[in-house]
XYZ file of C-alpha atoms in Angstrom:
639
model
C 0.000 0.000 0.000
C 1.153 3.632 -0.861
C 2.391 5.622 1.857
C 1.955 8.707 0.100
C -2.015 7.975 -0.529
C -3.987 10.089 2.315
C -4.948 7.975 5.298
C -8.849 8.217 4.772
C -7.592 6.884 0.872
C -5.728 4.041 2.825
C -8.279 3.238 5.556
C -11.254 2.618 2.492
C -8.269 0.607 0.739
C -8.173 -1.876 3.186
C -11.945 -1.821 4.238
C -12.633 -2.499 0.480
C -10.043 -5.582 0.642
C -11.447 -6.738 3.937
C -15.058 -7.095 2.754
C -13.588 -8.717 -0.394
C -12.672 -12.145 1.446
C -15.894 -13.691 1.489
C -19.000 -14.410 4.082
C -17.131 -16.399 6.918
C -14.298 -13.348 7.118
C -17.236 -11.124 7.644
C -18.751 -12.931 10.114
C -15.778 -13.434 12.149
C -15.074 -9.680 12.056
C -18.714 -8.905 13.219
C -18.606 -11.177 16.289
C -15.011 -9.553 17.068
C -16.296 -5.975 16.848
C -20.159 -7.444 18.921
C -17.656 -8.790 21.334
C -15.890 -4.762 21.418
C -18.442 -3.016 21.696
C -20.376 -5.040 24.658
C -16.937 -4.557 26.469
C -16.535 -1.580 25.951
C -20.719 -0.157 26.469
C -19.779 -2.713 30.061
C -17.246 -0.665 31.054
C -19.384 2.473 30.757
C -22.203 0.525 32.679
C -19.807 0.505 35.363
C -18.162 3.733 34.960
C -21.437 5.453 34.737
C -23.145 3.487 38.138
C -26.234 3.049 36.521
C -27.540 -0.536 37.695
C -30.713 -2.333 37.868
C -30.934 -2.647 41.245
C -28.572 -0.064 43.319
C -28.904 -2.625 46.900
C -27.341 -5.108 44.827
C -23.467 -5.450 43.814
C -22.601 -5.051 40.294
C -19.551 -6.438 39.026
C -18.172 -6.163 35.399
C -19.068 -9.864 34.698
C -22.857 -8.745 35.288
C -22.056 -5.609 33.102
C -20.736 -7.474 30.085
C -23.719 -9.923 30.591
C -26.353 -7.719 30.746
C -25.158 -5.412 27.616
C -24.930 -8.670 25.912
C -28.464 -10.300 26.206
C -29.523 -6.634 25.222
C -27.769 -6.772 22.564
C -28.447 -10.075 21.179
C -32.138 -10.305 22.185
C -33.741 -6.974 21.845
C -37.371 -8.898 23.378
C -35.749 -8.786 26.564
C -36.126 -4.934 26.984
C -39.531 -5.256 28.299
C -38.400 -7.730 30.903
C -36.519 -4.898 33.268
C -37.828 -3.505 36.286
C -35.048 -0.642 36.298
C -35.464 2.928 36.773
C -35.303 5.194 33.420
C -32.395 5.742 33.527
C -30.892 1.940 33.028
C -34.160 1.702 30.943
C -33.003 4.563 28.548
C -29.106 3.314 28.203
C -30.959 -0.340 27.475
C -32.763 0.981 24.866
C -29.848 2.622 23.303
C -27.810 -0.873 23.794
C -30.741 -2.693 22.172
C -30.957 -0.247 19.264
C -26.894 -0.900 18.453
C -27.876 -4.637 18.674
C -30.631 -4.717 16.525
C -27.836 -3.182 13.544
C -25.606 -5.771 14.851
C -28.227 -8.412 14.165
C -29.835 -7.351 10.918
C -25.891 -7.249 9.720
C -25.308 -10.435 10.830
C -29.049 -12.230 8.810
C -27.562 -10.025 6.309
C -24.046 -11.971 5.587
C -25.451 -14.981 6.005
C -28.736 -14.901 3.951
C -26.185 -13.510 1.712
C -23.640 -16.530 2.367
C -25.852 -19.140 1.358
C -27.395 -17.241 -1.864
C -23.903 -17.141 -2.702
C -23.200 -20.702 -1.980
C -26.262 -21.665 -3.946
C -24.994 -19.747 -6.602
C -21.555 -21.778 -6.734
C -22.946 -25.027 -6.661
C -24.951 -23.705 -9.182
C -21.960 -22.728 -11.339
C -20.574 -26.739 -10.714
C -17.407 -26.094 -9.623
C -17.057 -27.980 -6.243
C -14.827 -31.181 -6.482
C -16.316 -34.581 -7.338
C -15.505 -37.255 -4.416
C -16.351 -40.668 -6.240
C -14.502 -43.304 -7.207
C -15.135 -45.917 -10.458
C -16.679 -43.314 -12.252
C -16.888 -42.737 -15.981
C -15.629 -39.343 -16.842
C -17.340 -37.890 -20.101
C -15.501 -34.318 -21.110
C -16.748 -32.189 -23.425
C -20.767 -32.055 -24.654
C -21.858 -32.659 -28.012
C -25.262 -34.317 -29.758
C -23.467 -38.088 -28.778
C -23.872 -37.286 -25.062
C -27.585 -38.508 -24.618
C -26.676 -41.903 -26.538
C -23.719 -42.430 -24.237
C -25.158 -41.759 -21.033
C -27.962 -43.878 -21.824
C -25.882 -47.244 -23.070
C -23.712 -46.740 -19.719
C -27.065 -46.768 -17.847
C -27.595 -49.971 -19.809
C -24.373 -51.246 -18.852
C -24.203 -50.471 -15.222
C -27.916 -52.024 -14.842
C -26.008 -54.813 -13.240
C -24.326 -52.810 -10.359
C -25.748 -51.268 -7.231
C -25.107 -47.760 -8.407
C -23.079 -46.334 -11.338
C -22.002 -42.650 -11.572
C -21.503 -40.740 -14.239
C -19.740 -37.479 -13.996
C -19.772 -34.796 -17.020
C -17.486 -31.978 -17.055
C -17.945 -29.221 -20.035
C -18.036 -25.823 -21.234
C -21.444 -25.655 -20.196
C -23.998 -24.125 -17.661
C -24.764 -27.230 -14.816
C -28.019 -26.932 -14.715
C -28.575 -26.455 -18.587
C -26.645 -29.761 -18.809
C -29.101 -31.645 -15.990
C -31.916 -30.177 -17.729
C -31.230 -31.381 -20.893
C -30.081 -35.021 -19.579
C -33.752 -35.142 -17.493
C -35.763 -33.996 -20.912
C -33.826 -36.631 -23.567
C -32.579 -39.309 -21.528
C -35.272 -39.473 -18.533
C -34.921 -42.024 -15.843
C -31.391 -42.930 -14.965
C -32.414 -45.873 -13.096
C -29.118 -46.974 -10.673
C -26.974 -44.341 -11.911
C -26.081 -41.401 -10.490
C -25.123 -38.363 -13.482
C -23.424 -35.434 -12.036
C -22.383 -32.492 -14.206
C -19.644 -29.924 -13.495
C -19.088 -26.416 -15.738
C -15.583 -26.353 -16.715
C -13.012 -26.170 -19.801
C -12.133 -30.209 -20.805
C -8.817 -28.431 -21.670
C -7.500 -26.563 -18.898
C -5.696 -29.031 -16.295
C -7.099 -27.254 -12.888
C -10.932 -27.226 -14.648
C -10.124 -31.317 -15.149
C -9.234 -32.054 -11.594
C -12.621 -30.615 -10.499
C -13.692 -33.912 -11.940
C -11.682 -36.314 -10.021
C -9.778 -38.194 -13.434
C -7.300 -39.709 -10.867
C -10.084 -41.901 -9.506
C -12.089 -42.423 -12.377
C -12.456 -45.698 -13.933
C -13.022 -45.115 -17.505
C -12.717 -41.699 -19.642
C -14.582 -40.368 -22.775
C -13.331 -37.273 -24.344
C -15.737 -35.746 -27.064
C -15.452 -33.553 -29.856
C -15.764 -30.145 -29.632
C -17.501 -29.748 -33.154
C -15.125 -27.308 -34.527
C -12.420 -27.210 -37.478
C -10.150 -27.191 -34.153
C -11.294 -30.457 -32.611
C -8.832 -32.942 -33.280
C -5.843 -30.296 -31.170
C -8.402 -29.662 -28.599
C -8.887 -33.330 -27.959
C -5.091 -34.135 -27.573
C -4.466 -31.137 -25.382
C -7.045 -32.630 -23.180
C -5.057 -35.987 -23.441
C -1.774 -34.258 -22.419
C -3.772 -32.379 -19.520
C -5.098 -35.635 -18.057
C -1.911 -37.800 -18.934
C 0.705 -35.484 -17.809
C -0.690 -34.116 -14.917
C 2.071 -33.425 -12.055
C -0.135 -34.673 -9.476
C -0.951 -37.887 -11.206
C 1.833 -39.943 -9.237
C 0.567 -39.119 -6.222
C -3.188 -39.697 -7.051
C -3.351 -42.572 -9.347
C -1.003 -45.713 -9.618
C -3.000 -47.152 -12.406
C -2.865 -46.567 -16.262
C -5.856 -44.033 -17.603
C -8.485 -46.044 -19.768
C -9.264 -42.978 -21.970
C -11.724 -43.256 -24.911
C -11.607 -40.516 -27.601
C -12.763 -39.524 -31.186
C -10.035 -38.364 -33.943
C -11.436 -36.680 -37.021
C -8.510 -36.073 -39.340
C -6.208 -38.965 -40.060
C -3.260 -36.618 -39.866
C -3.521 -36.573 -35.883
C -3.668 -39.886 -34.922
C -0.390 -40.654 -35.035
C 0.522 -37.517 -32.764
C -2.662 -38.472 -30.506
C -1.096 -42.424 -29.964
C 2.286 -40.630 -29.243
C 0.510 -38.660 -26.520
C -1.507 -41.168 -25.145
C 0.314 -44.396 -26.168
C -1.448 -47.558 -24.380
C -3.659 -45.368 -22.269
C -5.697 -44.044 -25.096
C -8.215 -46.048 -27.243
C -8.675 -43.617 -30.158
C -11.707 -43.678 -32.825
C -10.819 -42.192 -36.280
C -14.560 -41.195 -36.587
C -14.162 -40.133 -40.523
C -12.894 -43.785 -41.273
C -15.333 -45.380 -39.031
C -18.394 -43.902 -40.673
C -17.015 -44.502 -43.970
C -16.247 -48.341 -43.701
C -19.920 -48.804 -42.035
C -21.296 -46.925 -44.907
C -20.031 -49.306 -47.469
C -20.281 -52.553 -45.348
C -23.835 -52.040 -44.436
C -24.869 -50.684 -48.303
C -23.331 -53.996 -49.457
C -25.133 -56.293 -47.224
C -28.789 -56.318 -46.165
C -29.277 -56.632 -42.725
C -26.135 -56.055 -41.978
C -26.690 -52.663 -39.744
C -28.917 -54.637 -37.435
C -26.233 -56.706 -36.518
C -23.839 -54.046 -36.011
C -26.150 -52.425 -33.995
C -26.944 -55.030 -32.004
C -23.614 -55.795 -31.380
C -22.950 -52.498 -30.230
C -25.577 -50.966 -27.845
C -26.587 -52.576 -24.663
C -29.904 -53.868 -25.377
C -29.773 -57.130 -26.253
C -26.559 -58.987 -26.525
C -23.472 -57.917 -26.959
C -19.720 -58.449 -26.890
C -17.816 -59.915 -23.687
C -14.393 -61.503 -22.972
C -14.139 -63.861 -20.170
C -11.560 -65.855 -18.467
C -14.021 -67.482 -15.699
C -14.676 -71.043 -16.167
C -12.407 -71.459 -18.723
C -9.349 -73.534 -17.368
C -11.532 -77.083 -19.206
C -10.529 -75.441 -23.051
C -7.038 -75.212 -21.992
C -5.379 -77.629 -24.771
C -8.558 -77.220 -27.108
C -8.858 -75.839 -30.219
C -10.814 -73.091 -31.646
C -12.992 -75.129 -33.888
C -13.753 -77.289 -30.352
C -14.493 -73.934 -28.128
C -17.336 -72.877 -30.993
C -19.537 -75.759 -29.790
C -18.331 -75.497 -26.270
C -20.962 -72.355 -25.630
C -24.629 -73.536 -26.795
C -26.240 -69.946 -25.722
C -23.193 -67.666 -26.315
C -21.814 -67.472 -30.184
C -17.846 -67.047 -29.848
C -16.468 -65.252 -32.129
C -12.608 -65.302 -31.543
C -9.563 -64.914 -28.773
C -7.672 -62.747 -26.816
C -4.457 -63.984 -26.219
C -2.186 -63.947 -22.838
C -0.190 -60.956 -24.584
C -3.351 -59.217 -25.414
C -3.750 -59.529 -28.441
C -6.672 -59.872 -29.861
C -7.834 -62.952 -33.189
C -11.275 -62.708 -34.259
C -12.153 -66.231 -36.507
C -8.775 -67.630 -36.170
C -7.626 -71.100 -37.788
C -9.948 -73.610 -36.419
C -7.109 -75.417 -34.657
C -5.839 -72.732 -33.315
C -4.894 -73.833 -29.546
C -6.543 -72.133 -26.399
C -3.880 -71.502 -24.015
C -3.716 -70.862 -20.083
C -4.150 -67.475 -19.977
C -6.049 -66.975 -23.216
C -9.727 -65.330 -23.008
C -12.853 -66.321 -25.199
C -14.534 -63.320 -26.727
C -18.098 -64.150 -27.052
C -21.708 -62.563 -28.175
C -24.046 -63.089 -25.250
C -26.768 -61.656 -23.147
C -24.560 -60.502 -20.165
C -20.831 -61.000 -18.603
C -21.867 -63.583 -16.282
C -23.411 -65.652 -19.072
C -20.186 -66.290 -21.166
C -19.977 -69.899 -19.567
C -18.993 -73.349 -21.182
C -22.628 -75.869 -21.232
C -20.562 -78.611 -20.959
C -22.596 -80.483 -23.024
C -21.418 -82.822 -25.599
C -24.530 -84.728 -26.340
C -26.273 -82.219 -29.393
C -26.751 -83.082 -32.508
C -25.375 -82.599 -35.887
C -27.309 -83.369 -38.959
C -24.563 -83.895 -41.584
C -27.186 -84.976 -43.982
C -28.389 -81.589 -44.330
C -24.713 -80.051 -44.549
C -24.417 -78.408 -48.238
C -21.191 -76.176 -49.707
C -22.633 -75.391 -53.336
C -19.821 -73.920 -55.893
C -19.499 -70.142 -54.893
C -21.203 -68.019 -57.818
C -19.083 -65.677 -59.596
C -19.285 -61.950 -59.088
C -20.705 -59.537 -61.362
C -20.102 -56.574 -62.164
C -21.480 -53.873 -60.043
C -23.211 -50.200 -60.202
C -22.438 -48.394 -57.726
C -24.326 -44.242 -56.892
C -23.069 -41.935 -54.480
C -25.436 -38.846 -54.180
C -23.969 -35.715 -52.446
C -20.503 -35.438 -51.589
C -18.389 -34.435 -48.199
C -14.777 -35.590 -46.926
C -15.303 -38.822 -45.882
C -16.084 -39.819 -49.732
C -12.708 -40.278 -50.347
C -12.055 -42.816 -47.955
C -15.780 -44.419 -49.198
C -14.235 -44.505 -52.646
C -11.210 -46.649 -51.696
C -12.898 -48.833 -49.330
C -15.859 -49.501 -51.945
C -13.003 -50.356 -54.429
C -11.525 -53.520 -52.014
C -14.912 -55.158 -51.736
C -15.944 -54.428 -55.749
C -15.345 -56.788 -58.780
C -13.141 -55.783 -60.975
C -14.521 -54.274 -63.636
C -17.160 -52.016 -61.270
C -18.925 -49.043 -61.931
C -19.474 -45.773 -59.649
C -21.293 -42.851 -60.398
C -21.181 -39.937 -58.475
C -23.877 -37.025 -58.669
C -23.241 -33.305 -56.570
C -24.813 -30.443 -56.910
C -21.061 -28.559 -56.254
C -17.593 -29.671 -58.232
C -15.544 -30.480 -55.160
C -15.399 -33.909 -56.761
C -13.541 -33.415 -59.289
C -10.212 -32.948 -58.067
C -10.743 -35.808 -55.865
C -11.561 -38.021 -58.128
C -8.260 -37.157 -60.092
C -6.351 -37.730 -57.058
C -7.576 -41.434 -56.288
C -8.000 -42.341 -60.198
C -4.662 -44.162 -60.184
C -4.637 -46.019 -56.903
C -8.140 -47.357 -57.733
C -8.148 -51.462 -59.246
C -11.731 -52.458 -59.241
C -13.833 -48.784 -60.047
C -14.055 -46.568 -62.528
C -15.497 -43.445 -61.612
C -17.768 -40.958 -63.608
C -19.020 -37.757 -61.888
C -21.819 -35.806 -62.948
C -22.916 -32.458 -61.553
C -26.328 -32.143 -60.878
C -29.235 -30.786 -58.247
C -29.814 -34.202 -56.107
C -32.674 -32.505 -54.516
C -34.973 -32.511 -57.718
C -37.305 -35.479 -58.737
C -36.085 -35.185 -62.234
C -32.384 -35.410 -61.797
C -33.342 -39.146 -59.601
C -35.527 -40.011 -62.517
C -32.788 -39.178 -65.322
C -30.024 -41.677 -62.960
C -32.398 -44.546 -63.478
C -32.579 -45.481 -59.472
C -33.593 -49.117 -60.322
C -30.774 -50.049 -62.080
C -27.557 -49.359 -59.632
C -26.791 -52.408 -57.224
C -25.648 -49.926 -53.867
C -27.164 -46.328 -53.051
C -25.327 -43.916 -51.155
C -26.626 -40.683 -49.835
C -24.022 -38.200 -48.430
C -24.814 -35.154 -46.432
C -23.265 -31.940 -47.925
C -22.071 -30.985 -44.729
C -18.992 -28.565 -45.748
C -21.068 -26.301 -47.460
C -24.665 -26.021 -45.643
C -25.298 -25.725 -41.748
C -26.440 -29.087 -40.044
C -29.720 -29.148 -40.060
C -30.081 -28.047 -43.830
C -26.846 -30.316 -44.996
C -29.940 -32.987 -43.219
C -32.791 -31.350 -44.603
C -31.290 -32.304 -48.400
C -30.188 -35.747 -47.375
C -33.849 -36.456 -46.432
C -35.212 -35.073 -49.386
C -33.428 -36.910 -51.652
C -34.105 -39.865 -49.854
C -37.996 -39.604 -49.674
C -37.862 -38.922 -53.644
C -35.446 -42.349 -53.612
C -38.273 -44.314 -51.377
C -41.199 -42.853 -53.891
C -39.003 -44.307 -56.779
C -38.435 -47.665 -55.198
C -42.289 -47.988 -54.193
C -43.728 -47.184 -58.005
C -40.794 -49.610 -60.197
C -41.492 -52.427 -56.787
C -37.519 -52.156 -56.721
C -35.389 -53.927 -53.821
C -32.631 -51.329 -53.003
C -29.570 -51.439 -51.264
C -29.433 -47.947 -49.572
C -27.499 -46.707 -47.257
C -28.214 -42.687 -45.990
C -26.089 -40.387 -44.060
C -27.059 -37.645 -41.474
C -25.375 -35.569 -39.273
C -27.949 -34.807 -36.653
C -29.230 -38.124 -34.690
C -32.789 -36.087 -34.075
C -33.443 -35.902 -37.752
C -32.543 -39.609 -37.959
C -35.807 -40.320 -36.380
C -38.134 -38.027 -39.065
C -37.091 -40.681 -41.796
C -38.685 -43.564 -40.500
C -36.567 -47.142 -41.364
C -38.687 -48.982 -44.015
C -36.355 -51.711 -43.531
C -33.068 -52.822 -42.762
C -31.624 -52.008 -46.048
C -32.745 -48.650 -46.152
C -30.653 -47.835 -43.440
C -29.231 -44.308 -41.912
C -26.150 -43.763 -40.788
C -25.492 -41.214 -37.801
C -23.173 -40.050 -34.693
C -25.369 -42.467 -32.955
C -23.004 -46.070 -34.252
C -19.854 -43.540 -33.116
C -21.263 -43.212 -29.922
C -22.136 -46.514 -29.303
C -18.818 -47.431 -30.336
C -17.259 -45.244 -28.118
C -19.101 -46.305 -25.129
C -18.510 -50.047 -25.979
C -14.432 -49.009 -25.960
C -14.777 -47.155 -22.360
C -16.309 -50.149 -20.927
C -13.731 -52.480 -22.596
C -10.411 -50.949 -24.172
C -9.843 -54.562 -26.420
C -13.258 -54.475 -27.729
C -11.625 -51.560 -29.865
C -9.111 -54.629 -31.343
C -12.550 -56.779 -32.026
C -13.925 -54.069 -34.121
C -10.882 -52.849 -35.709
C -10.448 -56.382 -36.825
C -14.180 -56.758 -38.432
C -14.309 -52.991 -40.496
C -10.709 -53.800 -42.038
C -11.551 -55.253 -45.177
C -8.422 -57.626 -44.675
C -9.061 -59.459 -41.492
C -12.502 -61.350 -40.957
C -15.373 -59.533 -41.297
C -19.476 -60.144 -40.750
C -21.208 -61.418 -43.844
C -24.667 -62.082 -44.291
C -24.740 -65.311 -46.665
C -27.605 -67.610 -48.239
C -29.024 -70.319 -45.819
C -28.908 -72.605 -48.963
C -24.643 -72.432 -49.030
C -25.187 -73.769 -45.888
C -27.835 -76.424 -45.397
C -30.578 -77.468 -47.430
C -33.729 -75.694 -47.100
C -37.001 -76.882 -46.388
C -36.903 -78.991 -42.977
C -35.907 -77.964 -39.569
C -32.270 -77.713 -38.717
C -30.245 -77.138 -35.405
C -28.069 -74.565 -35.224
C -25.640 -76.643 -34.426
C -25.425 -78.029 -38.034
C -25.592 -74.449 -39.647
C -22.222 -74.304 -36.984
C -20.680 -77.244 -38.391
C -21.589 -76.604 -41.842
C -19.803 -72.886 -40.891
C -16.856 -74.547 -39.817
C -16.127 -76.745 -42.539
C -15.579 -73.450 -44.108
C -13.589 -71.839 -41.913
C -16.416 -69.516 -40.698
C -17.930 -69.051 -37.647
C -22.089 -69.074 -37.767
C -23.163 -66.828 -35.376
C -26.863 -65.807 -36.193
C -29.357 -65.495 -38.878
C -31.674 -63.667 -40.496
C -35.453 -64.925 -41.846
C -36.354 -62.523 -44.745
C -39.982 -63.002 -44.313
C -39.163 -60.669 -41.399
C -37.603 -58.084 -42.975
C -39.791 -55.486 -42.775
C -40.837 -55.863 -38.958
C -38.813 -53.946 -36.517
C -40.372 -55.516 -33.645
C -38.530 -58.994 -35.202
C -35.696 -57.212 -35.852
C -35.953 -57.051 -39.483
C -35.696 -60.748 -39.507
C -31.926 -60.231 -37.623
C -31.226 -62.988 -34.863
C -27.691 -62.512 -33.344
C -26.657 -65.870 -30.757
C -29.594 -67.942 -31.390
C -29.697 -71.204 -29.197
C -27.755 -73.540 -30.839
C -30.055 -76.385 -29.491
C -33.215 -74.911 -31.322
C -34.375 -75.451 -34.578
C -35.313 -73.457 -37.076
C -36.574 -74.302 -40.678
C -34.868 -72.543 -43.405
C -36.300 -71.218 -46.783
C -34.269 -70.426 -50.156
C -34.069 -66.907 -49.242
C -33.209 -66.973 -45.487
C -29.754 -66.223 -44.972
C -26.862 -67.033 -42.318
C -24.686 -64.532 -40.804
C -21.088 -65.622 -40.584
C -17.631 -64.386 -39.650
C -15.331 -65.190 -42.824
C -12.204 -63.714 -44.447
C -14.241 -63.846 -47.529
């Protein structure tokens, strides 16, 4: 402080400071200068000789008493029997209590208001432990929070703790309106920035026992998401806090940052290249009908879905892979993860199961992943057929609209395509072009024609001749228009596709993009090959990962179009038609192949979501089912 300031300059200085530090300072200065002043008004009690009663002796303890139950409790003015004098100086001590008072209800109405205010604001440290940590918000929130209310249906209480950029109680209102009742789990939101460090402690990471960091939904994303890595990662105080490596689930956009991202994060980080991700399940699921279900199914928490287990497992020690298929009559197996961790989905049937190997199975829950035993089912090999495989045609091939992920469609349509393919690709804008140029020489299967056009007009569909291409695509022009109209043209083109399809009686293969899960829901599903592709599979992949960091090897293995992959394949390859079959024989039949059967799908049910679309994922092996020439078998297979 200034010496040279005046002292009345000075003396507001450090009254202004004093009243800065917050309710509880206050208070305690208040009670310090209540306790002053009822000294110093008992000293003039005594100085002055004014006493209640003048036969009685009054010492200084009475003094200070008597000021202070004057003070405190003006009611008790009424109560004295004194002459007017004491009754005069009583009032005048009651008066200079009742300021003292009304101060004091003052700071502390104000206290609490204030403290309601900062719980308000979410910044008060989260004390759990074995909680998921979500940082960031974005439209994938409300799917995530309600698979991990799925998946912690099975615990006494889950918690859920949310820290963004974002007003608390915006964030719980928003949760109560789209997600609703969160059953056993606990979701508590906190307002901070994912990427500063002291903001992240707030909500406990050193505790936590999973962490999912979203994107922010700007051209910065990707270097916002791996400062948040570094922040959690890095943090000085982790040593002391947490002993354990970070299971930390996040989304890349641009291929360009992974590698940095994995050099941040190395084996703590599970990281989702979302552009890729949406790209290979756009051309896997427009190439195979029924084939979304079955991703979906695999991937959200209703129903059954993906486990590894060790428990019970010590009888396959010594057996092969081919024997642990038929080991599990309600669970379909689909592969294993090795001691080392590494992870072999469909590997060589006699591939050996080792001590310290797990099985990674599709069933209803974790605890149901469990050997029958049984060795006494049947196998029809009467019924067991392997026909000659047909040869592949040529295909046609539309993609309507155009955005950055088409590249990456383009080269992983042309691995899967004959050679000799055809792709046609209509925009209403050029970017294209120099695209196309680019990949022209890399691709071995497609040739590529563009053709610039307005998608959004019935007669530019009618001039393509819908009918006649093998695989629709419809991409959301979301570079150039704002979300919600980049959606708005995606579902116009689409309802123009449907009307097309209706009046020519047409089966197509189409597969629809949209950025915005919401508007998902105003294009009803006719059927589970017109099928729409959203931030909702991205989410429920990324919640999947944070549960399980190897389930990320599982699905790495079945969208690379090198390893084994889900294929949806005639019953007839199979078994013969016509009679009732076990699945146990669609299993064998399977095997003989080197695939693994692990569902089916009954095409007179194709059109009924409440069947699935005809999709049946781990059926009991024991039951039978009866076949016809256009049922078909889902399979794991290389080919």
């Amino acid at each position: 402080m200034s010496k040279t300031a005046p002292l009345t300059a000075r003396l507001k200085y450090a009254f202004d400071n004093y009243i800065s530090k917050g309710t509880g300072t206050l208070i305690g200065g208040l009670a310090l200068l209540t306790l002053i002043l009822v000294f110093i008004l008992a000293v003039i009690l005594i100085l002055t000789g004014i006493h209640p009663d003048q036969s009685v002796s009054f010492t200084i303890f009475d003094s200070l008493w008597e000021n202070m139950i004057h003070m405190l409790d003006p009611g008790t003015l009424g109560d004295t029997d004194s002459d007017w004098g004491m009754r005069s100086y009583l009032l005048f001590v009651t008066l200079i209590g009742v300021v003292v008072l009304s101060t004091l209800i003052g700071l502390v109405s104000n206290g609490i208001l204030t403290k309601i205010e900062e719980l308000r604001k979410g910044r008060s440290f989260v004390i759990e432990r074995n909680h998921t940590l979500i940082l960031g918000w974005s439209s994938k929130i409300f799917t995530i929070i309600s698979e991990l209310i799925e998946a912690n249906e099975n615990l006494k209480e889950g918690v859920i703790v949310i820290l963004a950029d974002k007003d608390k109680v915006e964030m719980e209102d928003e949760i109560k309106l789209k997600v609703g009742d969160t059953r056993n789990t606990r979701v508590i939101c906190r307002t901070g920035d994912p990427i500063d460090i002291d903001d992240i402690h707030i909500a406990n990471p050193f505790d936590s026992k999973s962490i999912i960091i979203l994107d922010k939904d700007n051209e910065n994303s990707d270097s916002q998401i791996i400062k948040t890595i570094v922040a959690i990662v890095t943090n000085p105080r982790r040593e002391e806090l947490r002993s354990e490596p970070y299971h930390i689930t996040a989304e890349i956009t641009d291929s360009k940052n992974l590698e940095v991202a994995k050099m941040v994060g190395k084996d703590e980080v599970e990281l989702i290249l979302s552009d890729d991700f949406i790209s290979r399940i756009m051309v896997q699921t427009s190439r195979q009908s029924g084939l979304s279900v079955v991703y979906i199914e695999l991937m959200d928490y209703d129903g059954d879905e993906i486990y590894f287990t060790d428990e019970k497992t010590e009888v396959l020690v010594g057996k092969t892979f081919r024997d642990i298929i038929f080991a599990y009559e309600k669970s379909a197996i689909m592969g294993i993860q090795f001691a080392d961790g590494t992870v072999a989905i469909n590997p060589p049937m006699d591939t050996v199961f080792n001590d310290g190997d797990k099985v990674i199975g599709i069933t209803e829950d974790d605890d149901t992943l469990i050997p029958s035993g049984r060795t006494d089912y049947e196998i029809d090999e009467s019924r067991v057929v392997h026909p000659d495989d047909p040869s592949q045609a040529d295909e046609k091939i539309l993609i309507i609209g155009w955005n950055d992920r088409a590249k990456n469609i383009i080269s992983e349509l042309d691995q899967y395509a004959p050679f000799g393919s055809t792709l046609k690709i209509v925009s209403k804008f050029e970017d294209p072009i120099p695209v196309i140029e680019k990949l022209k020489s890399n691709l071995k299967n497609l040739s590529v024609e563009f053709v610039k056009a307005e998608t959004t007009e019935r007669e530019t569909l009618e001039n393509l001749n819908i009918p006649s291409f093998d695989y629709i695509m419809l991409l959301c022009y979301e570079q150039h228009f704002p979300v919600q109209e980049a959606d708005a043209q995606t579902l116009i083109t689409l309802l123009h596709i449907r009307s097309i399809a209706e009046r020519t009686e047409k089966h197509l293969n189409l597969v629809s993009e949209m950025i915005d899960m919401k508007n998902r829901q105003l294009a009803d599903i006719t059927s589970a090959d017109d099928f729409i592709v959203s931030d909702k599979l991205l989410s429920l992949l990324m919640t999947q990962v944070s549960e399980n960091k190897f389930l990320m090897r599982v699905f790495e293995d079945l969208f690379d179009a090198d390893g084994s992959e889900i294929y949806i394949k005639p019953a007839k390859e199979y078994v013969t038609p016509g009679k009732p079959v076990n699945f146990y024989t669609v299993l064998e039949s399977a095997a003989q192949l080197n695939q693994v059967a692990i569902g089916y799908r009954i095409l007179a049910n194709s059109r009924n979501v409440e069947k699935q679309y005809g999709v049946v994922v781990n059926p009991d092996k024991a039951e039978y089912i009866n076949f016809t020439e256009k049922d078909e078998i889902i399979v794991l297979s290389e080919d």
